């Protein structure tokens, strides 16, 4: 197991190239089994969640080859509809496999999905939508068994705009008989990316990015060579790093409107921001002001995946911030670690009240989940003295080359074996 050793207090300066989006790429791996022709995903991020999806596909009998950063999936020999608990337990995105396995084999047996331990994360919305499409579902011994004679297009209304459920329904609907009209869909940019990918395979999906997505089932899907969108959460993480440390950076690859809610909050803090095409420039000069209130919401609201990093930022701003986590129940695991660094934070249920202190100090801290772990790295970059961030496996799930990218921006970061 590795740890990061960070000497805090360096200003950040320079330019950082953003990786392909984790949350766009993971459903594409699942979509690769919708066809028996080769699918190439260009510039896949070197993160362990992507490797885990590749492993799941191999377990199904598909061939997955990495050529540099590009991945080709050839699932012509895929024969299995079962995913072992060892793999689904690693990764929540394995739940997307339900929709694509049903399309391919009319059957799917998967263990209940894992991923970050940030709350209950039920999958009832996925399952009730699949039922409406003609799927029979049995749950036994921690496994879900889904079967159908054929998938039927259906009118589906989601009570909550779940990202994963929206993506799963698209994967089940692309080759279903008839048309699926999904209302109350999630509007995240990654859904638009999935629509683009599926349409490049020959699917007929429209409306992604709005709350009604329509899918006309087609008979066949072909292979595709596709470059996914860039990672708005990774981009947001580097912008917040610079806001905390002071300095000026440019992130390349992400359009400002995809993280408009974050840019709005960073301007409220006192950062100067310009965005043009797919570049965002941020300058942070003097001590920032706390955000009065941040509430996480589905897109285009403030992303829950940037809540922890923003909490870290507010720790050293002037004033007091109220941060409300509406999406996941237990997404404040980073708070006790930030407190070890001198942060003044009080958590009451889903709300964190952050009172800004002038500086945090270095400490030995443990990453408990992916974004919470990133938040601790950011806090350590801005803190006085040296910090050690332990249990990097969570951070490796979603950030490629974190220490190199930070070093290039002028941070003092070393990754060492424990
Ligand atoms: C995806 C993202 C994750 C992000 C989240 C919210 C991927 C791989 N992961 O996760 O990074 O934090 O969106 O933007 O894209 N819910 C139910 N029943 C369901 C499904 C969801 O109650 O059947 C609830 C969840 O418990 C949670 C909320 O809906 O409270 C949001 O979940 P959802 O949008 O489905 O998130 P994920 O797809 O898991």
Coordinates of C-alpha atoms and ligand atoms in Angstrom, one line a residue:
X1 CA 0.0 0.0 0.0
X2 CA 1.3 3.4 -0.9
X3 CA 1.0 6.8 0.8
X4 CA 1.4 10.4 -0.2
X5 CA 3.8 12.6 1.6
X6 CA 2.8 16.3 1.1
X7 CA 4.7 19.4 2.2
X8 CA 2.0 22.0 2.2
X9 CA 2.1 25.7 1.5
X10 CA 3.3 25.8 -2.1
X11 CA 1.4 27.9 -4.6
X12 CA 0.1 26.1 -7.7
X13 CA 0.9 27.4 -11.1
X14 CA 0.7 26.0 -14.6
X15 CA -1.5 23.9 -16.8
X16 CA -3.1 20.5 -16.3
X17 CA -4.5 18.1 -19.0
X18 CA -7.7 16.5 -17.7
X19 CA -8.3 12.7 -18.1
X20 CA -11.3 11.1 -19.8
X21 CA -14.2 11.1 -17.4
X22 CA -14.4 8.2 -15.1
X23 CA -18.2 8.4 -15.0
X24 CA -18.4 8.5 -18.8
X25 CA -16.0 5.7 -19.4
X26 CA -17.4 3.1 -16.9
X27 CA -20.8 2.8 -18.6
X28 CA -19.0 2.6 -22.0
X29 CA -17.2 -0.6 -20.8
X30 CA -20.7 -2.0 -20.0
X31 CA -22.0 -0.9 -23.4
X32 CA -19.2 -2.7 -25.2
X33 CA -21.0 -6.0 -24.8
X34 CA -24.1 -4.8 -26.7
X35 CA -22.3 -5.8 -29.9
X36 CA -20.1 -8.7 -30.9
X37 CA -17.9 -6.3 -33.0
X38 CA -14.8 -4.6 -31.5
X39 CA -15.3 -1.4 -29.5
X40 CA -12.4 0.9 -28.9
X41 CA -12.4 3.5 -26.2
X42 CA -9.7 6.1 -26.8
X43 CA -7.7 7.6 -24.0
X44 CA -9.3 5.6 -21.2
X45 CA -8.1 6.9 -17.8
X46 CA -5.5 4.9 -15.9
X47 CA -7.8 4.4 -12.9
X48 CA -8.5 1.2 -11.0
X49 CA -12.3 1.4 -11.6
X50 CA -11.6 1.1 -15.3
X51 CA -9.3 -1.9 -14.8
X52 CA -12.0 -3.4 -12.7
X53 CA -14.6 -3.0 -15.5
X54 CA -12.1 -4.6 -17.9
X55 CA -11.8 -7.5 -15.5
X56 CA -15.5 -7.9 -15.3
X57 CA -15.7 -8.1 -19.2
X58 CA -12.9 -10.7 -19.2
X59 CA -14.9 -12.8 -16.7
X60 CA -17.8 -12.8 -19.2
X61 CA -15.4 -14.2 -21.8
X62 CA -14.7 -10.9 -23.7
X63 CA -11.1 -10.0 -24.8
X64 CA -10.0 -6.7 -23.5
X65 CA -6.7 -5.2 -24.8
X66 CA -4.9 -2.0 -23.7
X67 CA -2.7 -0.3 -26.3
X68 CA -1.2 2.6 -24.4
X69 CA -4.2 4.5 -23.2
X70 CA -6.7 3.1 -25.7
X71 CA -8.7 0.0 -24.9
X72 CA -10.3 -2.4 -27.3
X73 CA -13.1 -4.8 -26.2
X74 CA -13.9 -7.7 -28.4
X75 CA -16.9 -9.5 -26.9
X76 CA -17.6 -11.8 -29.8
X77 CA -16.7 -14.8 -27.5
X78 CA -18.5 -13.5 -24.4
X79 CA -20.7 -16.3 -23.2
X80 CA -21.3 -15.7 -19.5
X81 CA -24.1 -13.7 -17.9
X82 CA -22.7 -13.9 -14.4
X83 CA -20.5 -11.6 -12.5
X84 CA -18.9 -12.8 -9.3
X85 CA -19.2 -11.0 -6.0
X86 CA -15.5 -10.4 -5.9
X87 CA -15.7 -8.0 -8.8
X88 CA -19.1 -6.4 -8.2
X89 CA -18.2 -5.8 -4.6
X90 CA -15.3 -3.7 -5.9
X91 CA -17.3 -1.4 -8.0
X92 CA -20.8 0.1 -8.0
X93 CA -20.7 0.6 -11.8
X94 CA -21.0 -3.1 -12.2
X95 CA -24.7 -2.5 -11.9
X96 CA -24.7 -1.1 -15.5
X97 CA -24.0 -4.7 -16.6
X98 CA -27.6 -5.6 -15.8
X99 CA -28.9 -3.6 -18.7
X100 CA -26.3 -4.6 -21.2
X101 CA -26.2 -8.3 -20.2
X102 CA -30.0 -8.5 -20.5
X103 CA -29.7 -7.0 -24.0
X104 CA -27.0 -9.4 -25.0
X105 CA -28.1 -12.7 -23.2
X106 CA -31.6 -12.0 -21.9
X107 CA -30.2 -13.0 -18.5
X108 CA -28.0 -11.4 -15.9
X109 CA -26.8 -12.7 -12.5
X110 CA -24.8 -10.2 -10.5
X111 CA -23.9 -9.7 -6.8
X112 CA -25.2 -6.5 -5.2
X113 CA -22.8 -3.8 -6.3
X114 CA -20.1 -2.1 -4.1
X115 CA -18.2 1.1 -4.7
X116 CA -17.6 3.9 -2.2
X117 CA -19.2 3.4 1.2
X118 CA -21.1 6.7 1.2
X119 CA -24.6 5.7 2.1
X120 CA -27.2 3.1 1.3
X121 CA -27.1 3.4 -2.5
X122 CA -30.1 1.1 -3.2
X123 CA -30.9 0.0 -6.8
X124 CA -34.7 -0.1 -6.6
X125 CA -35.1 2.4 -9.4
X126 CA -32.9 0.3 -11.8
X127 CA -34.9 -2.8 -10.9
X128 CA -38.4 -1.4 -11.2
X129 CA -37.6 0.1 -14.6
X130 CA -36.3 -3.2 -15.8
X131 CA -39.5 -4.9 -14.6
X132 CA -41.5 -2.5 -16.7
X133 CA -39.4 -3.6 -19.7
X134 CA -40.5 -7.2 -19.1
X135 CA -37.7 -8.5 -16.9
X136 CA -38.4 -10.9 -14.1
X137 CA -36.2 -10.3 -11.0
X138 CA -35.3 -12.6 -8.2
X139 CA -33.0 -11.7 -5.3
X140 CA -31.2 -14.5 -3.4
X141 CA -28.1 -14.8 -1.3
X142 CA -26.9 -11.3 -2.1
X143 CA -27.3 -11.9 -5.9
X144 CA -29.8 -10.5 -8.3
X145 CA -31.0 -12.7 -11.1
X146 CA -32.8 -11.0 -14.0
X147 CA -34.4 -12.9 -16.9
X148 CA -36.6 -12.1 -19.8
X149 CA -37.9 -13.7 -23.0
X150 CA -37.4 -10.3 -24.7
X151 CA -37.0 -6.7 -23.7
X152 CA -39.9 -4.5 -24.4
X153 CA -39.8 -0.7 -24.8
X154 CA -41.8 1.0 -22.1
X155 CA -42.8 4.3 -20.6
X156 CA -40.8 4.7 -17.5
X157 CA -40.9 7.5 -14.9
X158 CA -38.0 7.8 -12.5
X159 CA -39.0 9.2 -9.1
X160 CA -35.4 10.6 -8.7
X161 CA -33.0 11.4 -11.6
X162 CA -30.6 8.6 -10.8
X163 CA -27.5 8.7 -13.0
X164 CA -26.9 4.9 -12.9
X165 CA -30.6 4.0 -13.4
X166 CA -30.8 6.3 -16.4
X167 CA -27.7 4.7 -18.0
X168 CA -28.9 1.2 -17.2
X169 CA -32.3 1.9 -18.8
X170 CA -30.6 3.2 -22.0
X171 CA -28.5 0.0 -22.1
X172 CA -31.5 -2.2 -21.8
X173 CA -33.6 -0.1 -24.3
X174 CA -31.3 0.2 -27.2
X175 CA -32.2 -3.2 -28.7
X176 CA -35.6 -3.6 -27.0
X177 CA -38.7 -4.2 -29.0
X178 CA -40.4 -0.8 -29.6
X179 CA -39.8 2.6 -28.0
X180 CA -38.8 3.5 -24.5
X181 CA -39.7 6.9 -23.2
X182 CA -37.8 7.7 -20.0
X183 CA -39.1 10.7 -18.0
X184 CA -37.4 12.1 -14.9
X185 CA -34.1 11.1 -16.4
X186 CA -30.7 12.3 -15.0
X187 CA -29.3 15.2 -17.1
X188 CA -25.6 14.8 -16.3
X189 CA -23.2 15.4 -19.3
X190 CA -22.1 11.8 -19.0
X191 CA -25.6 10.7 -20.1
X192 CA -25.1 12.8 -23.2
X193 CA -21.8 11.1 -23.8
X194 CA -23.4 7.7 -23.4
X195 CA -26.1 8.7 -25.9
X196 CA -23.4 9.8 -28.4
X197 CA -21.5 6.5 -28.0
X198 CA -24.7 4.4 -28.4
X199 CA -25.8 6.4 -31.5
X200 CA -22.3 5.9 -33.0
X201 CA -23.0 2.2 -32.7
X202 CA -26.2 2.6 -34.6
X203 CA -28.7 3.1 -31.7
X204 CA -31.5 5.6 -31.8
X205 CA -31.4 7.6 -28.6
X206 CA -32.4 11.2 -28.3
X207 CA -33.1 13.7 -25.5
X208 CA -30.1 13.0 -23.3
X209 CA -29.2 16.1 -21.3
X210 CA -33.0 16.8 -20.8
X211 CA -35.3 15.0 -18.4
X212 CA -37.0 13.0 -21.2
X213 CA -34.9 10.5 -23.1
X214 CA -36.4 8.5 -25.9
X215 CA -34.9 5.2 -27.2
X216 CA -36.2 3.5 -30.3
X217 CA -35.0 -0.1 -30.2
X218 CA -32.9 -1.2 -33.2
X219 CA -32.1 -4.8 -34.4
X220 CA -28.3 -4.5 -34.6
X221 CA -25.5 -2.4 -33.1
X222 CA -22.0 -2.2 -34.6
X223 CA -18.6 -1.7 -33.2
X224 CA -17.3 1.8 -32.6
X225 CA -14.1 3.8 -32.1
X226 CA -14.9 6.5 -29.5
X227 CA -13.2 9.2 -27.5
X228 CA -15.1 9.9 -24.3
X229 CA -15.7 13.4 -22.7
X230 CA -13.2 14.7 -20.2
X231 CA -13.6 14.5 -16.4
X232 CA -15.4 17.5 -15.0
X233 CA -14.9 16.2 -11.4
X234 CA -11.1 15.8 -11.9
X235 CA -11.1 19.3 -13.4
X236 CA -13.0 20.7 -10.5
X237 CA -10.6 19.0 -8.0
X238 CA -7.6 20.8 -9.6
X239 CA -9.4 24.1 -9.6
X240 CA -10.3 23.8 -5.9
X241 CA -6.6 22.8 -5.2
X242 CA -5.5 26.1 -6.7
X243 CA -8.2 28.0 -4.9
X244 CA -6.9 26.5 -1.6
X245 CA -3.1 26.9 -2.3
X246 CA -3.2 30.2 -4.1
X247 CA -1.7 30.7 -7.6
X248 CA -3.0 30.5 -11.1
X249 CA -3.8 27.4 -13.2
X250 CA -5.4 26.4 -16.4
X251 CA -7.3 23.1 -16.8
X252 CA -7.6 21.8 -20.3
X253 CA -10.3 19.6 -21.7
X254 CA -13.5 20.6 -19.8
X255 CA -16.1 23.1 -20.8
X256 CA -17.0 25.6 -18.1
X257 CA -20.8 24.9 -18.5
X258 CA -20.2 21.3 -17.4
X259 CA -19.1 22.5 -13.9
X260 CA -20.9 25.9 -13.9
X261 CA -22.2 25.4 -10.4
X262 CA -18.7 25.0 -9.1
X263 CA -17.3 28.0 -11.0
X264 CA -20.2 30.1 -9.5
X265 CA -19.2 29.0 -6.0
X266 CA -15.5 29.6 -6.6
X267 CA -16.2 33.1 -7.8
X268 CA -18.3 33.6 -4.7
X269 CA -15.1 32.6 -2.7
X270 CA -13.2 35.4 -4.5
X271 CA -11.4 33.5 -7.2
X272 CA -11.0 35.0 -10.7
X273 CA -12.2 32.6 -13.3
X274 CA -12.4 32.7 -17.1
X275 CA -13.5 29.8 -19.3
X276 CA -13.3 29.6 -23.0
X277 CA -14.1 26.5 -25.2
X278 CA -12.6 23.6 -23.2
X279 CA -10.2 25.6 -21.0
X280 CA -10.8 27.0 -17.6
X281 CA -8.4 29.5 -16.0
X282 CA -8.5 30.2 -12.2
X283 CA -6.6 32.7 -10.2
X284 CA -6.6 32.8 -6.4
X285 CA -4.6 35.6 -4.8
X286 CA -5.6 36.5 -1.3
X287 CA -7.5 34.8 1.5
X288 CA -10.9 33.6 0.2
X289 CA -14.4 34.0 1.7
X290 CA -16.5 31.1 2.8
X291 CA -19.5 30.1 0.6
X292 CA -22.6 30.9 2.6
X293 CA -24.4 27.7 1.6
X294 CA -23.7 24.8 -0.8
X295 CA -26.3 22.1 -1.4
X296 CA -25.5 19.1 -3.5
X297 CA -28.1 18.4 -6.2
X298 CA -28.4 16.4 -9.5
X299 CA -27.0 18.2 -12.5
X300 CA -27.0 21.1 -13.2
X301 CA -26.9 21.6 -9.4
X302 CA -23.7 21.4 -7.3
X303 CA -22.2 17.9 -7.8
X304 CA -22.0 15.7 -4.8
X305 CA -18.6 14.4 -6.2
X306 CA -17.2 17.9 -5.4
X307 CA -18.7 18.3 -2.0
X308 CA -15.8 17.0 0.0
X309 CA -13.2 19.0 -1.9
X310 CA -15.3 22.2 -1.4
X311 CA -15.6 21.4 2.3
X312 CA -11.8 21.3 2.4
X313 CA -11.6 24.6 0.7
X314 CA -14.0 26.3 3.1
X315 CA -11.9 25.2 6.1
X316 CA -9.5 28.0 5.6
X317 CA -11.7 30.7 4.1
X318 CA -13.0 33.7 6.1
X319 CA -16.4 33.3 7.6
X320 CA -18.8 30.3 8.0
X321 CA -20.2 27.9 5.4
X322 CA -23.2 25.6 5.5
X323 CA -22.7 22.5 3.3
X324 CA -25.7 20.3 2.8
X325 CA -25.3 16.8 1.2
X326 CA -28.6 15.8 -0.4
X327 CA -27.5 12.8 -2.4
X328 CA -25.7 10.4 -0.1
X329 CA -26.3 9.8 3.6
X330 CA -22.8 9.3 4.9
X331 CA -20.6 11.5 2.7
X332 CA -18.8 13.3 5.5
X333 CA -16.1 10.7 6.3
X334 CA -13.4 13.2 5.4
X335 CA -14.5 15.5 8.2
X336 CA -12.8 13.7 11.2
X337 CA -9.6 13.7 9.2
X338 CA -9.9 17.4 8.4
X339 CA -10.5 18.0 12.1
X340 CA -7.1 16.3 12.8
X341 CA -5.6 19.0 10.7
X342 CA -7.2 21.8 12.8
X343 CA -10.5 22.3 10.8
X344 CA -13.5 23.6 12.7
X345 CA -16.4 21.6 11.3
X346 CA -19.6 20.4 13.0
X347 CA -21.7 17.8 11.2
X348 CA -25.4 17.5 12.0
X349 CA -27.1 14.8 9.9
X350 CA -26.6 15.8 6.3
X351 CA -25.3 19.3 7.1
X352 CA -21.7 20.3 7.8
X353 CA -21.1 23.7 9.3
X354 CA -17.6 24.9 8.5
X355 CA -16.0 27.8 10.4
X356 CA -13.0 29.1 8.6
X357 CA -9.6 29.0 10.4
X358 CA -6.6 30.9 9.0
X359 CA -4.5 27.7 8.3
X360 CA -4.7 23.9 8.7
X361 CA -1.6 22.0 9.9
X362 CA -0.1 18.8 8.5
X363 CA -1.3 15.5 9.9
X364 CA -1.4 11.8 9.3
X365 CA -4.7 11.3 7.6
X366 CA -6.6 8.3 6.0
X367 CA -8.6 8.5 2.8
X368 CA -11.9 6.8 3.5
X369 CA -13.5 7.1 0.0
X370 CA -12.6 8.4 -3.4
X371 CA -13.7 12.1 -3.3
X372 CA -13.2 12.4 0.4
X373 CA -9.6 11.2 -0.2
X374 CA -9.0 13.8 -2.8
X375 CA -10.3 16.4 -0.4
X376 CA -7.7 15.4 2.2
X377 CA -4.9 15.7 -0.5
X378 CA -6.1 19.2 -1.2
X379 CA -6.3 20.2 2.4
X380 CA -2.7 18.8 2.9
X381 CA -1.5 20.9 -0.1
X382 CA -2.7 24.1 1.6
X383 CA -1.7 23.1 5.1
X384 CA 1.4 24.3 7.1
X385 CA 3.9 21.5 7.4
X386 CA 4.0 17.9 6.3
X387 CA 1.0 15.5 5.9
X388 CA 0.8 11.8 5.1
X389 CA -2.3 10.6 3.3
X390 CA -2.8 6.9 3.7
X391 CA -4.9 4.3 1.9
X392 CA -4.6 5.6 -1.6
X393 CA -6.6 2.7 -3.1
X394 CA -9.7 4.9 -2.9
X395 CA -8.1 7.8 -4.7
X396 CA -6.6 5.5 -7.4
X397 CA -10.2 4.5 -8.3
X398 CA -10.8 7.9 -9.9
X399 CA -7.6 10.0 -10.3
X400 CA -4.8 9.0 -12.8
X401 CA -1.3 10.4 -12.1
X402 CA -2.5 12.6 -9.3
X403 CA 1.0 13.1 -7.8
X404 CA 2.6 13.9 -11.2
X405 CA 0.0 16.3 -12.1
X406 CA 0.2 18.1 -8.8
X407 CA 4.0 18.1 -9.0
X408 CA 3.9 19.7 -12.4
X409 CA 1.8 22.5 -10.9
X410 CA 4.5 23.1 -8.3
X411 CA 3.2 21.0 -5.3
X412 CA 5.6 19.0 -3.1
X413 CA 4.2 15.5 -3.3
X414 CA 5.8 12.1 -3.1
X415 CA 4.2 8.7 -3.3
X416 CA 6.0 6.1 -1.3
X417 CA 5.5 2.4 -0.4
X418 CA 4.4 1.9 3.2
Ligands
LIG1 C1 -23.3 8.3 -10.1 C2 -21.8 8.6 -10.2 C3 -21.3 9.1 -8.8 C4 -22.1 10.3 -8.4 C5 -23.6 10.0 -8.5 C6 -24.5 11.3 -8.2 C7 -21.0 6.9 -11.8 C8 -20.2 5.7 -12.0 N1 -21.1 7.3 -10.5 O1 -23.5 7.3 -9.1 O2 -19.9 9.4 -9.0 O3 -21.8 10.7 -7.1 O4 -24.0 9.5 -9.8 O5 -24.2 12.3 -9.1 O6 -21.5 7.6 -12.7 N2 -30.9 5.9 -5.6 C9 -31.9 5.2 -5.2 N3 -32.4 4.1 -5.9 C10 -31.7 3.7 -7.0 C11 -30.7 4.5 -7.5 C12 -30.2 5.6 -6.8 O7 -32.5 5.5 -4.1 O8 -32.2 2.7 -7.6 C13 -30.4 7.1 -4.9 C14 -29.0 6.8 -4.3 O9 -29.0 6.1 -3.1 C15 -28.5 8.2 -4.1 C16 -29.1 9.0 -5.3 O10 -30.2 8.2 -5.7 O11 -29.0 8.8 -2.9 C17 -28.2 9.3 -6.4 O12 -27.7 8.1 -7.0 P1 -27.4 7.9 -8.5 O13 -27.6 9.1 -9.3 O14 -28.0 6.6 -9.0 O15 -25.8 7.7 -8.4 P2 -24.9 6.6 -9.0 O16 -25.3 6.2 -10.4 O17 -24.7 5.5 -8.0

